[in-house]
mmCIF file of C-alpha atoms in Angstrom:
data_model
loop_
_atom_site.group_PDB
_atom_site.id
_atom_site.type_symbol
_atom_site.label_atom_id
_atom_site.label_comp_id
_atom_site.label_asym_id
_atom_site.label_seq_id
_atom_site.Cartn_x
_atom_site.Cartn_y
_atom_site.Cartn_z
ATOM 1 C CA UNK A 1 39.142 6.636 -12.327
ATOM 2 C CA UNK A 2 36.911 9.772 -11.864
ATOM 3 C CA UNK A 3 36.201 10.505 -8.085
ATOM 4 C CA UNK A 4 32.979 12.083 -6.953
ATOM 5 C CA UNK A 5 33.321 15.704 -6.141
ATOM 6 C CA UNK A 6 34.254 16.196 -2.683
ATOM 7 C CA UNK A 7 31.332 16.534 -0.059
ATOM 8 C CA UNK A 8 29.959 20.442 0.763
ATOM 9 C CA UNK A 9 30.369 20.077 4.712
ATOM 10 C CA UNK A 10 28.289 23.346 4.608
ATOM 11 C CA UNK A 11 25.732 21.890 3.032
ATOM 12 C CA UNK A 12 22.055 21.004 5.161
ATOM 13 C CA UNK A 13 20.935 17.656 5.482
ATOM 14 C CA UNK A 14 17.044 16.717 5.296
ATOM 15 C CA UNK A 15 14.919 16.682 8.232
ATOM 16 C CA UNK A 16 14.755 12.971 7.586
ATOM 17 C CA UNK A 17 18.040 12.379 7.459
ATOM 18 C CA UNK A 18 18.752 13.874 10.735
ATOM 19 C CA UNK A 19 15.856 12.617 12.199
ATOM 20 C CA UNK A 20 17.099 8.976 11.358
ATOM 21 C CA UNK A 21 20.439 9.663 12.685
ATOM 22 C CA UNK A 22 19.142 11.121 15.867
ATOM 23 C CA UNK A 23 17.648 7.746 16.259
ATOM 24 C CA UNK A 24 20.160 5.645 15.894
ATOM 25 C CA UNK A 25 22.496 7.836 18.218
ATOM 26 C CA UNK A 26 19.325 7.612 20.848
ATOM 27 C CA UNK A 27 19.388 4.063 20.963
ATOM 28 C CA UNK A 28 23.193 3.505 20.674
ATOM 29 C CA UNK A 29 23.311 5.641 23.956
ATOM 30 C CA UNK A 30 20.323 4.094 25.971
ATOM 31 C CA UNK A 31 21.962 0.922 25.677
ATOM 32 C CA UNK A 32 25.251 2.574 26.993
ATOM 33 C CA UNK A 33 23.143 3.744 29.970
ATOM 34 C CA UNK A 34 21.082 0.380 30.715
ATOM 35 C CA UNK A 35 25.102 -0.773 30.769
ATOM 36 C CA UNK A 36 26.100 1.521 33.604
ATOM 37 C CA UNK A 37 28.318 3.385 31.249
ATOM 38 C CA UNK A 38 26.772 6.823 30.800
ATOM 39 C CA UNK A 39 24.494 8.214 33.707
ATOM 40 C CA UNK A 40 22.247 9.568 31.703
ATOM 41 C CA UNK A 41 20.895 9.269 27.761
ATOM 42 C CA UNK A 42 21.779 12.974 26.539
ATOM 43 C CA UNK A 43 19.698 12.938 23.125
ATOM 44 C CA UNK A 44 16.598 12.492 24.986
ATOM 45 C CA UNK A 45 17.142 16.008 25.639
ATOM 46 C CA UNK A 46 17.281 16.719 22.076
ATOM 47 C CA UNK A 47 14.120 17.699 20.225
ATOM 48 C CA UNK A 48 13.980 16.123 16.836
ATOM 49 C CA UNK A 49 12.505 17.430 13.754
ATOM 50 C CA UNK A 50 9.262 16.444 13.169
ATOM 51 C CA UNK A 51 8.348 14.978 9.623
ATOM 52 C CA UNK A 52 5.612 16.471 6.776
ATOM 53 C CA UNK A 53 3.616 13.854 5.797
ATOM 54 C CA UNK A 54 3.653 13.929 1.893
ATOM 55 C CA UNK A 55 -0.020 14.424 0.331
ATOM 56 C CA UNK A 56 -1.275 10.857 -0.792
ATOM 57 C CA UNK A 57 -1.698 10.869 -4.492
ATOM 58 C CA UNK A 58 -4.721 8.953 -5.852
ATOM 59 C CA UNK A 59 -6.322 8.701 -9.014
ATOM 60 C CA UNK A 60 -9.668 10.345 -9.689
ATOM 61 C CA UNK A 61 -12.865 8.069 -10.065
ATOM 62 C CA UNK A 62 -13.118 8.801 -13.455
ATOM 63 C CA UNK A 63 -9.541 7.414 -13.951
ATOM 64 C CA UNK A 64 -9.676 4.835 -11.695
ATOM 65 C CA UNK A 65 -12.681 3.838 -14.403
ATOM 66 C CA UNK A 66 -10.395 4.260 -17.149
ATOM 67 C CA UNK A 67 -7.748 2.501 -15.972
ATOM 68 C CA UNK A 68 -10.098 -0.225 -15.001
ATOM 69 C CA UNK A 69 -11.476 -0.830 -18.299
ATOM 70 C CA UNK A 70 -7.452 -0.385 -19.701
ATOM 71 C CA UNK A 71 -6.583 -3.662 -17.728
ATOM 72 C CA UNK A 72 -9.360 -5.750 -19.258
ATOM 73 C CA UNK A 73 -7.559 -8.592 -21.156
ATOM 74 C CA UNK A 74 -4.379 -7.464 -19.823
ATOM 75 C CA UNK A 75 -2.372 -10.537 -17.578
ATOM 76 C CA UNK A 76 -2.282 -8.783 -14.984
ATOM 77 C CA UNK A 77 -5.890 -7.680 -15.070
ATOM 78 C CA UNK A 78 -6.914 -9.435 -11.569
ATOM 79 C CA UNK A 79 -3.681 -7.509 -9.865
ATOM 80 C CA UNK A 80 -4.752 -4.512 -11.126
ATOM 81 C CA UNK A 81 -8.651 -5.192 -9.822
ATOM 82 C CA UNK A 82 -7.318 -5.907 -6.564
ATOM 83 C CA UNK A 83 -5.280 -3.312 -6.130
ATOM 84 C CA UNK A 84 -7.871 -0.823 -6.966
ATOM 85 C CA UNK A 85 -10.636 -2.826 -4.855
ATOM 86 C CA UNK A 86 -9.048 -4.119 -1.963
ATOM 87 C CA UNK A 87 -5.833 -1.369 -0.967
ATOM 88 C CA UNK A 88 -3.510 -4.750 -0.757
ATOM 89 C CA UNK A 89 -0.228 -3.297 -0.113
ATOM 90 C CA UNK A 90 2.696 -3.936 -3.143
ATOM 91 C CA UNK A 91 4.271 -6.876 -1.154
ATOM 92 C CA UNK A 92 1.228 -8.307 0.180
ATOM 93 C CA UNK A 93 -0.212 -8.635 -3.331
ATOM 94 C CA UNK A 94 2.792 -10.174 -4.790
ATOM 95 C CA UNK A 95 3.209 -12.463 -1.503
ATOM 96 C CA UNK A 96 -0.473 -13.735 -2.009
ATOM 97 C CA UNK A 97 -1.282 -17.242 -2.430
ATOM 98 C CA UNK A 98 -4.168 -18.959 -3.760
ATOM 99 C CA UNK A 99 -4.238 -20.671 -0.234
ATOM 100 C CA UNK A 100 -5.412 -17.523 1.110
ATOM 101 C CA UNK A 101 -8.244 -16.895 -1.257
ATOM 102 C CA UNK A 102 -11.616 -18.454 -1.257
ATOM 103 C CA UNK A 103 -13.407 -17.547 -4.203
ATOM 104 C CA UNK A 104 -16.672 -19.278 -3.169
ATOM 105 C CA UNK A 105 -16.845 -17.277 0.071
ATOM 106 C CA UNK A 106 -15.371 -14.160 -1.629
ATOM 107 C CA UNK A 107 -12.771 -13.464 0.826
ATOM 108 C CA UNK A 108 -8.947 -13.053 0.638
ATOM 109 C CA UNK A 109 -6.761 -13.513 3.789
ATOM 110 C CA UNK A 110 -3.543 -11.496 4.627
ATOM 111 C CA UNK A 111 -0.913 -13.476 5.696
ATOM 112 C CA UNK A 112 2.276 -13.132 4.181
ATOM 113 C CA UNK A 113 4.185 -9.747 2.760
ATOM 114 C CA UNK A 114 7.290 -9.990 0.196
ATOM 115 C CA UNK A 115 9.723 -7.690 0.995
ATOM 116 C CA UNK A 116 12.979 -5.995 -0.734
ATOM 117 C CA UNK A 117 16.496 -5.710 0.713
ATOM 118 C CA UNK A 118 19.110 -4.024 -1.522
ATOM 119 C CA UNK A 119 21.442 -6.927 -2.487
ATOM 120 C CA UNK A 120 19.557 -9.948 -1.862
ATOM 121 C CA UNK A 121 16.209 -11.738 -3.284
ATOM 122 C CA UNK A 122 12.731 -10.845 -2.130
ATOM 123 C CA UNK A 123 11.784 -12.196 0.715
ATOM 124 C CA UNK A 124 8.252 -13.639 2.297
ATOM 125 C CA UNK A 125 7.822 -12.503 5.779
ATOM 126 C CA UNK A 126 4.909 -12.901 8.102
ATOM 127 C CA UNK A 127 2.634 -9.257 8.458
ATOM 128 C CA UNK A 128 4.746 -6.770 10.679
ATOM 129 C CA UNK A 129 1.479 -5.675 12.779
ATOM 130 C CA UNK A 130 -1.358 -7.745 13.959
ATOM 131 C CA UNK A 131 -3.646 -5.625 12.046
ATOM 132 C CA UNK A 132 -1.701 -5.897 8.835
ATOM 133 C CA UNK A 133 -3.086 -9.740 9.275
ATOM 134 C CA UNK A 134 -6.597 -9.325 7.886
ATOM 135 C CA UNK A 135 -9.423 -10.950 5.778
ATOM 136 C CA UNK A 136 -10.985 -8.862 3.093
ATOM 137 C CA UNK A 137 -14.252 -9.438 1.472
ATOM 138 C CA UNK A 138 -13.831 -9.413 -2.708
ATOM 139 C CA UNK A 139 -15.739 -7.641 -4.623
ATOM 140 C CA UNK A 140 -17.889 -9.691 -7.608
ATOM 141 C CA UNK A 141 -15.312 -7.710 -10.275
ATOM 142 C CA UNK A 142 -12.448 -9.174 -8.304
ATOM 143 C CA UNK A 143 -13.763 -12.988 -7.680
ATOM 144 C CA UNK A 144 -14.546 -12.810 -11.689
ATOM 145 C CA UNK A 145 -11.014 -11.085 -12.386
ATOM 146 C CA UNK A 146 -8.820 -14.048 -10.049
ATOM 147 C CA UNK A 147 -11.481 -17.065 -11.557
ATOM 148 C CA UNK A 148 -10.237 -15.960 -15.071
ATOM 149 C CA UNK A 149 -6.736 -15.470 -13.954
ATOM 150 C CA UNK A 150 -6.562 -18.589 -12.139
ATOM 151 C CA UNK A 151 -7.557 -20.129 -15.600
ATOM 152 C CA UNK A 152 -4.967 -18.785 -17.519
ATOM 153 C CA UNK A 153 -2.448 -19.240 -15.244
ATOM 154 C CA UNK A 154 -2.811 -23.120 -14.675
ATOM 155 C CA UNK A 155 -2.747 -23.259 -18.891
ATOM 156 C CA UNK A 156 0.286 -21.267 -18.668
ATOM 157 C CA UNK A 157 2.810 -22.447 -15.983
ATOM 158 C CA UNK A 158 5.268 -24.996 -16.245
ATOM 159 C CA UNK A 159 3.972 -27.019 -13.132
ATOM 160 C CA UNK A 160 0.438 -28.092 -11.941
ATOM 161 C CA UNK A 161 -0.779 -25.091 -9.654
ATOM 162 C CA UNK A 162 -0.938 -25.515 -5.982
ATOM 163 C CA UNK A 163 -2.806 -24.388 -3.298
ATOM 164 C CA UNK A 164 0.761 -22.801 -1.740
ATOM 165 C CA UNK A 165 1.376 -21.434 -5.183
ATOM 166 C CA UNK A 166 1.749 -17.881 -5.257
ATOM 167 C CA UNK A 167 -1.335 -15.897 -7.420
ATOM 168 C CA UNK A 168 0.862 -13.534 -9.572
ATOM 169 C CA UNK A 169 3.713 -15.726 -10.625
ATOM 170 C CA UNK A 170 6.287 -16.227 -13.523
ATOM 171 C CA UNK A 171 5.728 -19.219 -15.499
ATOM 172 C CA UNK A 172 8.621 -21.137 -13.198
ATOM 173 C CA UNK A 173 6.612 -20.653 -10.136
ATOM 174 C CA UNK A 174 8.247 -17.604 -8.911
ATOM 175 C CA UNK A 175 6.512 -14.816 -7.671
ATOM 176 C CA UNK A 176 5.880 -12.067 -9.888
ATOM 177 C CA UNK A 177 9.069 -9.605 -9.160
ATOM 178 C CA UNK A 178 8.313 -6.276 -7.961
ATOM 179 C CA UNK A 179 10.289 -4.492 -11.131
ATOM 180 C CA UNK A 180 7.898 -6.440 -13.637
ATOM 181 C CA UNK A 181 4.878 -4.966 -11.673
ATOM 182 C CA UNK A 182 6.009 -1.361 -11.824
ATOM 183 C CA UNK A 183 6.976 -1.364 -15.338
ATOM 184 C CA UNK A 184 3.192 -2.884 -16.246
ATOM 185 C CA UNK A 185 1.831 -0.537 -14.231
ATOM 186 C CA UNK A 186 3.032 2.339 -16.169
ATOM 187 C CA UNK A 187 2.158 0.640 -18.939
ATOM 188 C CA UNK A 188 -1.554 0.365 -18.164
ATOM 189 C CA UNK A 189 -1.857 3.999 -17.119
ATOM 190 C CA UNK A 190 -0.328 4.775 -20.500
ATOM 191 C CA UNK A 191 -3.000 2.849 -21.888
ATOM 192 C CA UNK A 192 -5.798 4.400 -20.319
ATOM 193 C CA UNK A 193 -4.516 8.049 -20.790
ATOM 194 C CA UNK A 194 -4.110 9.143 -17.229
ATOM 195 C CA UNK A 195 -1.456 10.568 -14.655
ATOM 196 C CA UNK A 196 1.549 8.113 -14.269
ATOM 197 C CA UNK A 197 1.576 7.676 -10.459
ATOM 198 C CA UNK A 198 3.477 5.051 -8.662
ATOM 199 C CA UNK A 199 1.715 1.269 -7.933
ATOM 200 C CA UNK A 200 1.175 2.880 -4.422
ATOM 201 C CA UNK A 201 -1.067 4.873 -5.846
ATOM 202 C CA UNK A 202 -3.782 2.378 -6.265
ATOM 203 C CA UNK A 203 -3.699 1.723 -2.339
ATOM 204 C CA UNK A 204 -4.895 5.474 -1.694
ATOM 205 C CA UNK A 205 -7.367 5.331 -4.984
ATOM 206 C CA UNK A 206 -9.334 2.465 -2.895
ATOM 207 C CA UNK A 207 -9.644 4.154 0.120
ATOM 208 C CA UNK A 208 -10.328 7.434 -1.187
ATOM 209 C CA UNK A 209 -12.782 6.646 -3.436
ATOM 210 C CA UNK A 210 -14.301 4.238 -0.122
ATOM 211 C CA UNK A 211 -14.056 7.087 2.316
ATOM 212 C CA UNK A 212 -15.367 9.694 -0.541
ATOM 213 C CA UNK A 213 -18.758 7.372 -0.906
ATOM 214 C CA UNK A 214 -19.318 7.448 2.738
ATOM 215 C CA UNK A 215 -17.993 4.003 3.716
ATOM 216 C CA UNK A 216 -17.176 4.527 7.387
ATOM 217 C CA UNK A 217 -13.115 5.372 8.464
ATOM 218 C CA UNK A 218 -13.070 2.116 10.681
ATOM 219 C CA UNK A 219 -14.104 -0.336 7.969
ATOM 220 C CA UNK A 220 -11.554 1.350 5.399
ATOM 221 C CA UNK A 221 -8.887 1.215 7.906
ATOM 222 C CA UNK A 222 -9.534 -2.447 8.528
ATOM 223 C CA UNK A 223 -9.540 -2.861 5.485
ATOM 224 C CA UNK A 224 -6.144 -1.730 4.452
ATOM 225 C CA UNK A 225 -4.625 -3.332 7.683
ATOM 226 C CA UNK A 226 -3.722 0.440 9.493
ATOM 227 C CA UNK A 227 -2.802 -0.133 13.118
ATOM 228 C CA UNK A 228 -5.467 2.364 14.251
ATOM 229 C CA UNK A 229 -8.549 4.314 12.737
ATOM 230 C CA UNK A 230 -6.734 7.675 13.822
ATOM 231 C CA UNK A 231 -3.669 6.621 11.492
ATOM 232 C CA UNK A 232 -6.267 6.224 8.533
ATOM 233 C CA UNK A 233 -7.886 9.762 9.582
ATOM 234 C CA UNK A 234 -4.368 11.419 9.481
ATOM 235 C CA UNK A 235 -3.290 10.082 5.969
ATOM 236 C CA UNK A 236 -6.863 10.779 4.612
ATOM 237 C CA UNK A 237 -7.531 13.852 6.471
ATOM 238 C CA UNK A 238 -8.359 16.076 3.194
ATOM 239 C CA UNK A 239 -10.365 13.288 2.067
ATOM 240 C CA UNK A 240 -12.599 13.675 5.629
ATOM 241 C CA UNK A 241 -12.649 17.214 5.483
ATOM 242 C CA UNK A 242 -14.224 17.427 2.140
ATOM 243 C CA UNK A 243 -16.874 14.992 3.835
ATOM 244 C CA UNK A 244 -17.144 17.236 6.664
ATOM 245 C CA UNK A 245 -17.822 20.019 4.409
ATOM 246 C CA UNK A 246 -20.383 17.534 2.728
ATOM 247 C CA UNK A 247 -21.873 16.998 5.566
ATOM 248 C CA UNK A 248 -22.507 20.534 6.483
ATOM 249 C CA UNK A 249 -24.378 20.663 3.246
ATOM 250 C CA UNK A 250 -26.425 17.863 3.757
ATOM 251 C CA UNK A 251 -27.771 19.411 7.546
ATOM 252 C CA UNK A 252 -28.423 22.777 5.778
ATOM 253 C CA UNK A 253 -30.510 21.212 3.108
ATOM 254 C CA UNK A 254 -32.254 19.094 5.826
ATOM 255 C CA UNK A 255 -33.317 22.545 8.059
ATOM 256 C CA UNK A 256 -33.774 24.525 4.483
ATOM 257 C CA UNK A 257 -36.216 21.743 3.521
ATOM 258 C CA UNK A 258 -37.810 21.991 6.788
ATOM 259 C CA UNK A 259 -38.741 25.382 7.166
#
């Protein structure tokens, strides 16, 4: 048996590891303080490292259009259209059931999410926050894609379609797996000949393209299910910075015309 090399005790750990360890220790000692076992939670005196938010990765408008074209006729075409136009989280898309979609009204309701836990089967849970539970208007493209998807699904599944059936499912009715979705997404990006970004980039793409085209941050925040508009502006600050520059140019043009 080959043993792993000994750990270098002098090696540094990441800021994320340090912060997570500190938070766990803080909760444990805080509970001891509440029980009267300790007079003070000394962890409250420690400043934990702040985590730098990684820059979001999104497809450009041209790349998104190429992905959309490459998706035509794909078995998961409706999924890709949904991700790119609604900004759904991966777990929300996989958890989506037909009962949550009204194609006549052109809306979908986010009422559940699928989560992955190591060593366990994916589990259906309620949205983690009140803002995550939301109603999203569907584009004409998304509605048409979903109609075609439902027709193909009714012809392919073993059991008859039901309102509580998963929109994106396997032939036996179980929900689409995360792994299958990830692999299919990579194949799609290769077919479209664009950068190989993760599935989550579709969510960032939807938000970025909407903001760049002047949709207000509050509307985008509600569509994404963010906790606040401030959070949306924080995540997509690089986009709003470009919009601010554009606004300045618009004012220049306005007063140049007036003069």
